[in-house]
Tab-separated table of C-alpha atoms in Angstrom:
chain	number	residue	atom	x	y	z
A	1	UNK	CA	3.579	-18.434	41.394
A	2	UNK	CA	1.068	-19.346	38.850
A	3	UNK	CA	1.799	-18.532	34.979
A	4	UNK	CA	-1.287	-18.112	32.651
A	5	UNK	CA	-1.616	-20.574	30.106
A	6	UNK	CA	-0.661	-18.708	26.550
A	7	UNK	CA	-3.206	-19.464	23.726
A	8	UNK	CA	-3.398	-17.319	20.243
A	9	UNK	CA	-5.844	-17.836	17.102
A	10	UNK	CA	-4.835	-19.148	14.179
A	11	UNK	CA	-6.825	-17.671	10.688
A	12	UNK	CA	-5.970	-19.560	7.277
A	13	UNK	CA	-6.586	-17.696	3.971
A	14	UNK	CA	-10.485	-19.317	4.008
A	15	UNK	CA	-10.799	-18.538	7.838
A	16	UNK	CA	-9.897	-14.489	6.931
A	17	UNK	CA	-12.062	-14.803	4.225
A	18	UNK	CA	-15.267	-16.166	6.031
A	19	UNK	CA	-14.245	-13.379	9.315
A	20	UNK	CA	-14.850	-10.305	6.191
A	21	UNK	CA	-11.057	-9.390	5.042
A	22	UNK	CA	-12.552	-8.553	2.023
A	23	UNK	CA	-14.983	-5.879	2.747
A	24	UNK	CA	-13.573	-3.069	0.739
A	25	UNK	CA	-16.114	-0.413	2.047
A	26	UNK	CA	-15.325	-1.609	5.758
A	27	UNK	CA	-11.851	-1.771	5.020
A	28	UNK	CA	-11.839	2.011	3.358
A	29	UNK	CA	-13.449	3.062	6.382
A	30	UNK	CA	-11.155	1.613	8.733
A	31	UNK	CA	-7.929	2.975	7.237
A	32	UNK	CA	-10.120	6.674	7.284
A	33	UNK	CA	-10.126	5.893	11.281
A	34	UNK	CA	-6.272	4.934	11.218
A	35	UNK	CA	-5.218	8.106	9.354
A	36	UNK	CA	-7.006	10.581	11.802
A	37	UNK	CA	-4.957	8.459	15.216
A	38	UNK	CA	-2.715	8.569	13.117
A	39	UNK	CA	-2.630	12.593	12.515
A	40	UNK	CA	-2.946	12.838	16.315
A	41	UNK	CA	-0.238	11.104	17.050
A	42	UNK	CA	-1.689	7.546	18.269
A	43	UNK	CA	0.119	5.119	16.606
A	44	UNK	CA	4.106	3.803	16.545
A	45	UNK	CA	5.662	2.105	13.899
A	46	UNK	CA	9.556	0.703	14.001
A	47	UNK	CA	12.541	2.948	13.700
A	48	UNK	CA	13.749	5.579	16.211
A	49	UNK	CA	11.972	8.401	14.497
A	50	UNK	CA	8.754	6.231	15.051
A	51	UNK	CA	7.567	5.901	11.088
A	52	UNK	CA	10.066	3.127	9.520
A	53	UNK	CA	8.421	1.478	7.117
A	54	UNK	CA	10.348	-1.693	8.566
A	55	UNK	CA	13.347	-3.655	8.404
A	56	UNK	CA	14.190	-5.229	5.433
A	57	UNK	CA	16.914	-8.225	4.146
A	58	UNK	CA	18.104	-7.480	1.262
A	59	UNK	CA	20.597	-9.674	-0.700
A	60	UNK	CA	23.775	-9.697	-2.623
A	61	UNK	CA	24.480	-9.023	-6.793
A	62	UNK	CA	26.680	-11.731	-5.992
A	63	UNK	CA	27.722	-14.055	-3.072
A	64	UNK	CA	30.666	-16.218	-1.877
A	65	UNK	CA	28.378	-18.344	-0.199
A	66	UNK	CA	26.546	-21.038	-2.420
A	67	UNK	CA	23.577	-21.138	-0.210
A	68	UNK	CA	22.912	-17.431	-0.189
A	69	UNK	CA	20.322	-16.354	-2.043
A	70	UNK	CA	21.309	-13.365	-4.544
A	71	UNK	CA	19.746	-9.993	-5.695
A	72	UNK	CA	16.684	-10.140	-7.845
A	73	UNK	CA	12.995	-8.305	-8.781
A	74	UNK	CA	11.084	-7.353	-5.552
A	75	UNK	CA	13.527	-10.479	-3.628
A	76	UNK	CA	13.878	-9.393	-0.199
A	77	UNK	CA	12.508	-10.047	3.557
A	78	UNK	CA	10.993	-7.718	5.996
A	79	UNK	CA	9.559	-7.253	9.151
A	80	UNK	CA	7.076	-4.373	9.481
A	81	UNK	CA	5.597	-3.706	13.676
A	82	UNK	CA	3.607	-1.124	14.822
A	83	UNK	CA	0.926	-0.423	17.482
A	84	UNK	CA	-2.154	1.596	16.692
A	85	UNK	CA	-4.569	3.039	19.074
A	86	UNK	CA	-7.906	4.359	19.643
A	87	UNK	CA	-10.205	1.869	19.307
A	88	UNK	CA	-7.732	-0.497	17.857
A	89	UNK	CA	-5.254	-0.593	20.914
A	90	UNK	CA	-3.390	-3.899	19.262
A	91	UNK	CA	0.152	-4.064	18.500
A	92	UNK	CA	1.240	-6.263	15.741
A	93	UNK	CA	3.734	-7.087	12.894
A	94	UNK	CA	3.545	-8.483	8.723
A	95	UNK	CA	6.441	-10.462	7.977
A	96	UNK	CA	6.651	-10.010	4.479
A	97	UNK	CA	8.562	-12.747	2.320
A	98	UNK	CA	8.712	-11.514	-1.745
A	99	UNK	CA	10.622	-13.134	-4.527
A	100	UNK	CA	9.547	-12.524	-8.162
A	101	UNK	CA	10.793	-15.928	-9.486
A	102	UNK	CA	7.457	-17.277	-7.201
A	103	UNK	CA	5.463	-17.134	-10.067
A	104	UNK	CA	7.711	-20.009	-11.882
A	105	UNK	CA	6.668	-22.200	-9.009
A	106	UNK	CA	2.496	-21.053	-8.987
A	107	UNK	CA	3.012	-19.217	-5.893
A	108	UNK	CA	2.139	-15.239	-4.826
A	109	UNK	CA	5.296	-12.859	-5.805
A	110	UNK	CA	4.799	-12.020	-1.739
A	111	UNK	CA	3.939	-14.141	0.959
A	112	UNK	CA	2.561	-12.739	4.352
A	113	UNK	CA	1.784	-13.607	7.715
A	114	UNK	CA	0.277	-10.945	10.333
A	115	UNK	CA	0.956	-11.875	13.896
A	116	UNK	CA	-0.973	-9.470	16.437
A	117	UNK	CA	-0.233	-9.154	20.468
A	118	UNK	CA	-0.764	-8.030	23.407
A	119	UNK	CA	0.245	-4.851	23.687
A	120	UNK	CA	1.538	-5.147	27.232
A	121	UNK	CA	2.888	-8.728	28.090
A	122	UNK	CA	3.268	-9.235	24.013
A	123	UNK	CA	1.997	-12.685	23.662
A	124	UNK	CA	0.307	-13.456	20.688
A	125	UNK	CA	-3.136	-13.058	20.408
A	126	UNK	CA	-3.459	-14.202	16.348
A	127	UNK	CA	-1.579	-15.453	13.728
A	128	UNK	CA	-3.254	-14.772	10.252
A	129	UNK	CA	-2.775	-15.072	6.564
A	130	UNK	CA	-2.098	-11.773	5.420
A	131	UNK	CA	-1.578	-12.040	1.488
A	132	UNK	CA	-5.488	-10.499	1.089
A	133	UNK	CA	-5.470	-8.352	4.130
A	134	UNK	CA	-2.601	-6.731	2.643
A	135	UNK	CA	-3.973	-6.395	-0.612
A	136	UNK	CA	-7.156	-5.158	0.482
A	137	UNK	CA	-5.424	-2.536	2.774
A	138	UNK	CA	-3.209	-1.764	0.286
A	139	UNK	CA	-6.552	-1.188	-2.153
A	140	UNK	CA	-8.662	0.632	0.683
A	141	UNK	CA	-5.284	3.281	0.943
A	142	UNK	CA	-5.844	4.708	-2.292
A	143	UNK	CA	-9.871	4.101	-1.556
A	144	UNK	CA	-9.382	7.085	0.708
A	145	UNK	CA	-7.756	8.823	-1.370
A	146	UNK	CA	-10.400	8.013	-4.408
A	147	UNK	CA	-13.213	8.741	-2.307
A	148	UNK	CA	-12.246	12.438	-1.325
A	149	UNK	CA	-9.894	13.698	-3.826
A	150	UNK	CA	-11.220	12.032	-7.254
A	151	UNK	CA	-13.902	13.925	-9.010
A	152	UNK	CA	-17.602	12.879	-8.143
A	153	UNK	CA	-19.094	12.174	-11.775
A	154	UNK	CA	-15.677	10.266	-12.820
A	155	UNK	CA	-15.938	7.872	-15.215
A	156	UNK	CA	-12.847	6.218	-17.023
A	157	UNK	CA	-10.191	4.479	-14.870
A	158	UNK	CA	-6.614	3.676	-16.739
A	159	UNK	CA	-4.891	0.881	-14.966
A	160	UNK	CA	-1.404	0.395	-14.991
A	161	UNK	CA	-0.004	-3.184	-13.576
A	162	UNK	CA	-3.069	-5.920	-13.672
A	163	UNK	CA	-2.006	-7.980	-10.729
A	164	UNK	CA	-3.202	-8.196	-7.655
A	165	UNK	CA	-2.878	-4.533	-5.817
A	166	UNK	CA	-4.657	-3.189	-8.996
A	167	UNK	CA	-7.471	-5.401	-8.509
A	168	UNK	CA	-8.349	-4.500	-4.979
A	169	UNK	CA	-7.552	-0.695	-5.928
A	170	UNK	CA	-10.151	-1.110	-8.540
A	171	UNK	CA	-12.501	-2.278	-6.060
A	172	UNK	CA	-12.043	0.791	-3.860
A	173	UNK	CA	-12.471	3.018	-6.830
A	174	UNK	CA	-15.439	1.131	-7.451
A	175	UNK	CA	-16.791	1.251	-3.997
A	176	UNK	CA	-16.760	4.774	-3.439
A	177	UNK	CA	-17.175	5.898	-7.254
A	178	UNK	CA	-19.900	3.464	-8.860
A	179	UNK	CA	-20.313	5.657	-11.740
A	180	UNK	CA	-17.408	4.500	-13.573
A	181	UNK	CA	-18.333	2.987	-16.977
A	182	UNK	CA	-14.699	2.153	-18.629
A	183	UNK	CA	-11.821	0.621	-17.879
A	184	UNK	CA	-8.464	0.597	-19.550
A	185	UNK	CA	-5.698	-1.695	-18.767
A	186	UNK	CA	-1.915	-1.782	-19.637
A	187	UNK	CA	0.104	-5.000	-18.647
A	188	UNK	CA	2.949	-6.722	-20.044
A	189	UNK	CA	2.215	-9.903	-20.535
A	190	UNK	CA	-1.090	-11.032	-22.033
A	191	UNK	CA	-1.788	-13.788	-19.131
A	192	UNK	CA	-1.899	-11.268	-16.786
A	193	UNK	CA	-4.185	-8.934	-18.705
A	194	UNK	CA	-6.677	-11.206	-19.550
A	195	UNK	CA	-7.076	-12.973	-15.964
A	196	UNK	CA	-7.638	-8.871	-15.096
A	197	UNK	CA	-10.228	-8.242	-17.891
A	198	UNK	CA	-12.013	-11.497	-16.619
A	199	UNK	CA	-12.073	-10.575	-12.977
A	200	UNK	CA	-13.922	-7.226	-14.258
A	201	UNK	CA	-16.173	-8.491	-16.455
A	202	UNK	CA	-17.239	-10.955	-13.565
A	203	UNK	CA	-16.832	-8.275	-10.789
A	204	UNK	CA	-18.813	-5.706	-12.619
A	205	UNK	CA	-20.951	-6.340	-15.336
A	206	UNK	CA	-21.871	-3.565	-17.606
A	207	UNK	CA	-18.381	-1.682	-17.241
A	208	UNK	CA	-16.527	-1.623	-20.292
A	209	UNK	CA	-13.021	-2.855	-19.970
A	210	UNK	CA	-9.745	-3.176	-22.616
A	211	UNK	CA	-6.452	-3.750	-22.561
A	212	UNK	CA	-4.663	-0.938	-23.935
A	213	UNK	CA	-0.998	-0.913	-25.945
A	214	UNK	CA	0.602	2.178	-24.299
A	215	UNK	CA	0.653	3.494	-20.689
A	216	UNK	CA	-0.196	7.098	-22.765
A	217	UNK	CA	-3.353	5.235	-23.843
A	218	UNK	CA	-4.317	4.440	-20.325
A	219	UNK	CA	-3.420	7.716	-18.847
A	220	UNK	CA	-5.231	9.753	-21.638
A	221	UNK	CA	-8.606	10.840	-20.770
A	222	UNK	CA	-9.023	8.631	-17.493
A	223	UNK	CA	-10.683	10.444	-14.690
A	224	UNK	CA	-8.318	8.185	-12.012
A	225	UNK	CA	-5.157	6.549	-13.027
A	226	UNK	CA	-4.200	3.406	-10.663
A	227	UNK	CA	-0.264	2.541	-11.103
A	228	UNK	CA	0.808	-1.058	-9.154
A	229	UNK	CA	3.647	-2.225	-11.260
A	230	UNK	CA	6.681	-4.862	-10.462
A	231	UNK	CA	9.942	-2.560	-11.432
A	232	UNK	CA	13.493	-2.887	-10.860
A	233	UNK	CA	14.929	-0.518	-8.657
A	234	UNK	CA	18.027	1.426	-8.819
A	235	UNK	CA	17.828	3.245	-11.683
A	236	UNK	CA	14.663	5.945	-11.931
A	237	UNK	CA	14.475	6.498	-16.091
A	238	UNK	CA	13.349	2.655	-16.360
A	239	UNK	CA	10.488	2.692	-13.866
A	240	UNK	CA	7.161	4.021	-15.614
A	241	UNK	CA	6.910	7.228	-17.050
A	242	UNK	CA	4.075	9.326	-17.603
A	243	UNK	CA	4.111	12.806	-19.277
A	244	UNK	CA	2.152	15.592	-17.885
A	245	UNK	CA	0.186	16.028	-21.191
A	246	UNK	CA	-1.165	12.927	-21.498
A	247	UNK	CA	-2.847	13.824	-17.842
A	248	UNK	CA	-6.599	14.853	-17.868
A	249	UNK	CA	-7.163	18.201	-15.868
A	250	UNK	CA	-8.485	16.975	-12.749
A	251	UNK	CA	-7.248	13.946	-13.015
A	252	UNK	CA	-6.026	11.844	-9.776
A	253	UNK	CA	-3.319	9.634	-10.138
A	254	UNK	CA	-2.834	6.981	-7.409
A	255	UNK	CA	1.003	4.956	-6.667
A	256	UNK	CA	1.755	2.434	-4.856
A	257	UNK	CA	4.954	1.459	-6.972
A	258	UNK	CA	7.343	2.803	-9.295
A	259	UNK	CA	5.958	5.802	-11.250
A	260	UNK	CA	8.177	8.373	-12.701
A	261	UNK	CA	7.213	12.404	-13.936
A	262	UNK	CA	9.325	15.249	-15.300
A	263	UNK	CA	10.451	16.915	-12.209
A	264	UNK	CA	9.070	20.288	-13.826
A	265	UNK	CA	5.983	18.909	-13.337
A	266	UNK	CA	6.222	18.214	-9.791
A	267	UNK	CA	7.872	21.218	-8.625
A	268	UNK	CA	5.475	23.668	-10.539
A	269	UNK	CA	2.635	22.710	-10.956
A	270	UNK	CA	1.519	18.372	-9.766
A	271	UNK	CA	-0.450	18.526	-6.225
A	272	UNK	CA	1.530	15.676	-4.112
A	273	UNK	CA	-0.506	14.175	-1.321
A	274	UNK	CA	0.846	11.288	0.560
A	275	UNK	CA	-0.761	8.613	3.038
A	276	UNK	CA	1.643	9.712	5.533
A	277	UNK	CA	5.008	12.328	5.385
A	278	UNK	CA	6.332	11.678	8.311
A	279	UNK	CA	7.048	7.968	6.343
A	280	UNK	CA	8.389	9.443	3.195
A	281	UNK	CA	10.955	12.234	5.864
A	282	UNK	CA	11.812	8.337	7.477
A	283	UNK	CA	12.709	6.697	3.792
A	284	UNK	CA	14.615	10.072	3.202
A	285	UNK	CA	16.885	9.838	6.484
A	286	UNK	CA	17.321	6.382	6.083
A	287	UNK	CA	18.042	5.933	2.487
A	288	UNK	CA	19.660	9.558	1.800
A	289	UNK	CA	20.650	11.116	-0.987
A	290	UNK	CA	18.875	9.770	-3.762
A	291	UNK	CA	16.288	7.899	-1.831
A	292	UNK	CA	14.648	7.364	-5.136
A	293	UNK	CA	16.591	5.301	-6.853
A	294	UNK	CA	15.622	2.637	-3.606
A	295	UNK	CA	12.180	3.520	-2.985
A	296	UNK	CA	10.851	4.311	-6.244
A	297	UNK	CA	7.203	6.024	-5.770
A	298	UNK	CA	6.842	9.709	-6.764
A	299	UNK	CA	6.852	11.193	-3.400
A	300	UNK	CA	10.799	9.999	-2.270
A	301	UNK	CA	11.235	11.893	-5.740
A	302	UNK	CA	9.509	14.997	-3.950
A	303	UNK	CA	11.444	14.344	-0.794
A	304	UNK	CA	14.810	14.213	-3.145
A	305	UNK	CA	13.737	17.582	-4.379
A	306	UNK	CA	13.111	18.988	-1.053
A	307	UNK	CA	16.757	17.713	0.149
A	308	UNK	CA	17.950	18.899	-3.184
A	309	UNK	CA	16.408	22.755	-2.254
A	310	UNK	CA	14.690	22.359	-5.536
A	311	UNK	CA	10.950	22.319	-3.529
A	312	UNK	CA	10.021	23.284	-0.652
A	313	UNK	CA	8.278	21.571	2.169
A	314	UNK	CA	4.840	23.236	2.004
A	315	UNK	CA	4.738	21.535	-1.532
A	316	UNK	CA	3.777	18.357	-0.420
A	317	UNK	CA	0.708	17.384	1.479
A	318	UNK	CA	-0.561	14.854	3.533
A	319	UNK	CA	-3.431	12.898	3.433
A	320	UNK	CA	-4.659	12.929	7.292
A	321	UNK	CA	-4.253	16.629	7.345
A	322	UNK	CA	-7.128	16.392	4.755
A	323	UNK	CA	-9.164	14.388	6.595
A	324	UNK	CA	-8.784	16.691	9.649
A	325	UNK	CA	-9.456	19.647	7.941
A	326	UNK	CA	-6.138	21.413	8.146
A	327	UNK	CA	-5.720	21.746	4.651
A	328	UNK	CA	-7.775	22.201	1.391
A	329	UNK	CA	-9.493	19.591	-0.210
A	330	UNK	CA	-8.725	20.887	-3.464
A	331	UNK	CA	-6.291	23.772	-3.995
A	332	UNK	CA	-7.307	24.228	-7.664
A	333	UNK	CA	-10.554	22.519	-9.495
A	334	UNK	CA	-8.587	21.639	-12.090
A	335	UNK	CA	-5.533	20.057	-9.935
A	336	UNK	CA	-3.884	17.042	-10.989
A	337	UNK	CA	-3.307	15.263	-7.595
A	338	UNK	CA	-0.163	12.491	-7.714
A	339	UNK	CA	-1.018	10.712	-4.979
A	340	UNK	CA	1.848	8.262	-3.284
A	341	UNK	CA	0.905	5.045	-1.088
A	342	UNK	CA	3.823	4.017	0.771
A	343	UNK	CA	2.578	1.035	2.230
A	344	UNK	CA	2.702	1.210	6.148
A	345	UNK	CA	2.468	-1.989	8.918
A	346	UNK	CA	-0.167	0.607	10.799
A	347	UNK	CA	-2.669	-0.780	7.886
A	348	UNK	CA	-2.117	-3.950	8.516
A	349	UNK	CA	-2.747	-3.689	12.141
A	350	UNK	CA	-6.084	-1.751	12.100
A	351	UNK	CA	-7.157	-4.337	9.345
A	352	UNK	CA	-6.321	-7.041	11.166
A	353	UNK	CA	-7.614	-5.893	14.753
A	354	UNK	CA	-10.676	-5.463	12.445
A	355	UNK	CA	-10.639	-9.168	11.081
A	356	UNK	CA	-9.774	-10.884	14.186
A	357	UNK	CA	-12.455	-9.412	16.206
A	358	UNK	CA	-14.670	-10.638	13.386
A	359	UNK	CA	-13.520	-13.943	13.674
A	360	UNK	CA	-13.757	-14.040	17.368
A	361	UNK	CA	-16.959	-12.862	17.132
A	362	UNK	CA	-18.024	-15.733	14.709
A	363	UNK	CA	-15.837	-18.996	16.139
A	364	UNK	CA	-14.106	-18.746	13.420
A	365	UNK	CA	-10.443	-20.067	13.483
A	366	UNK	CA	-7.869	-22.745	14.920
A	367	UNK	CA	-7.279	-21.839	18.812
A	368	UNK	CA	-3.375	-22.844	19.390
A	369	UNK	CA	-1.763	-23.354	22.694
A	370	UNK	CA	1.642	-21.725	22.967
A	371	UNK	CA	2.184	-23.745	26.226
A	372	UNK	CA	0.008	-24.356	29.477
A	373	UNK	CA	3.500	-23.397	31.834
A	374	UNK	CA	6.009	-22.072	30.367
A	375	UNK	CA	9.471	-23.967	30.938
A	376	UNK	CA	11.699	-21.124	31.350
A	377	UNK	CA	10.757	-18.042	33.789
């Protein structure tokens, strides 16, 4: 018997750039198509219940072992599969390598490779460089969000966290709201902020952008509030805190970190959407009780609640029931929407179907062999 020589495509960080990973509007667009298989039902993602956001290594407060790495900010490994179909059809996994300290040594806090395959004999198909597909998936979540929940005629954004997610959510809030005219910016340390405040002023000219002292300062009065901040986990009163009447009425507030509100607020009167619930029911089982204090965006607090019998279910919606129509678009004009990005593999596969077809498309990337006969059958 004859075996098929096994060959896959290889896309550096310029190759995914030059194959259109960073076309925000066609990125938006793509996750829009994603949520609605996804609302139907066409799409797995790891776990037995089918929506694990993946498995992650985490390490040690201490070890025996000198050569084990030990507990730190956002230090972990993770593999995150999932098939998506439709027009997609592509399995595919990120492996996600993240280690705060990076920055010391001039690298990315996360480092990411996307590996997609065939979805029935799984050989590889591509390896890519995923650090800007994932944080231009990661901005074109919230785009969705921004694009049908966010008033039309907004106009002040408060940022909270100027690294990297917040950049690529500003250019989904900018791609599907041009109107905005200011930006405000809190950040902790003043390299950060200015590098931020310099990719605005170069990305678009004419919007007003400052760094502001106070989270309160950024929240106040902004129209959409973007929060992508680096936080400890473990305990919930130190991850970022925003009160309910610094909120504008109307006012959307995207996460795709730690954010924390007075649970008042959430049970009685905060609209929670979420990219997708059947994730957030996932972290719960998983990570139960307290799945919070692990995963700390605003909608494991909800879940918490919910397992708590402080909230009930029909309290928190979900984003592709929007987009299908099942549910209101708004269920008050003046709602303030909290809206929780959990951050799902499913992303990075439609993204990176996307990309790779691109690059086919163009010749662009390394063709590898993974062997002409394989030696073991």
């Amino acid at each position: 018997m004859a075996y098929p020589k096994v060959e896959f495509l290889y896309l550096n960080e310029e190759d995914m750039i030059a194959a259109g990973v960073k076309d925000m509007a066609g990125c938006i667009e793509t996750m829009e198509e994603m949520f609605k298989l996804m609302k139907v039902g066409n799409y797995r993602m790891g776990g037995a219940n089918g929506n694990s956001h993946g498995c992650m290594v985490m390490f040690p407060q201490s070890s025996p072992f000198p050569e084990m790495p030990v507990d730190g900010p956002d230090r972990r490994f993770m593999a995150m599969p999932a098939y998506l179909g439709g027009k997609f059809d592509m399995a595919g996994m990120k492996w996600y390598g993240s280690n705060c300290a990076n920055k010391e040594k001039g690298l990315p806090r996360s480092i990411l490779m996307l590996t997609l395959n065939d979805k029935d004999t799984g050989a590889p198909l591509a390896y890519m460089s995923a650090n800007i597909l994932s944080a231009y998936r990661t901005g074109a979540v919230p785009g969705v969000g921004y694009k049908h929940l966010s008033k039309q005629d907004s106009k002040v954004v408060g940022i909270i966290g100027p690294g990297v997610m917040s950049k690529t959510a500003l250019a989904a809030i900018m791609a599907v709201r041009p109107g905005i005219e200011t930006i405000k910016v809190k950040g902790r340390g003043a390299a950060s902020l200015e590098n931020f405040i310099a990719h605005v002023k170069k990305e678009y000219p004419g919007v007003d952008v400052y760094a502001v002292d106070t989270i309160e300062e950024a929240v106040r009065d902004s129209d959409i509030v973007s929060a992508s901040t680096s936080t400890p986990t473990g305990d919930p009163e130190l991850y970022p805190y925003i009160a309910e009447e610094w909120i504008k009425p109307g006012a959307l507030i995207s996460s795709t970190a730690a954010l924390r509100f007075d649970d008042d607020f959430i049970i009685n009167r905060a609209r929670t959407v979420t990219d997708n619930i059947m994730l957030y029911e996932a972290w719960e089982e998983e990570m139960k009780p307290n799945a919070y204090n692990t995963v700390p965006i605003p909608a494991v607090r909800v879940m918490d609640l919910i397992a708590e019998g402080k909230m009930s279910e029909d309290k928190i919606d979900d984003l592709g029931d929007i987009l299908m129509g099942k549910i209101p678009l708004h269920r008050d004009e003046n709602e303030i929407i909290v809206y929780s990005i959990g951050g799902m593999p499913v992303e990075d596969v439609a993204w990176g179907t996307v990309v790779y077809r691109n690059a086919l498309a163009k010749g662009i990337g390394t063709k590898l062999t993974l062997w002409d006969k394989p030696q073991m059958i």
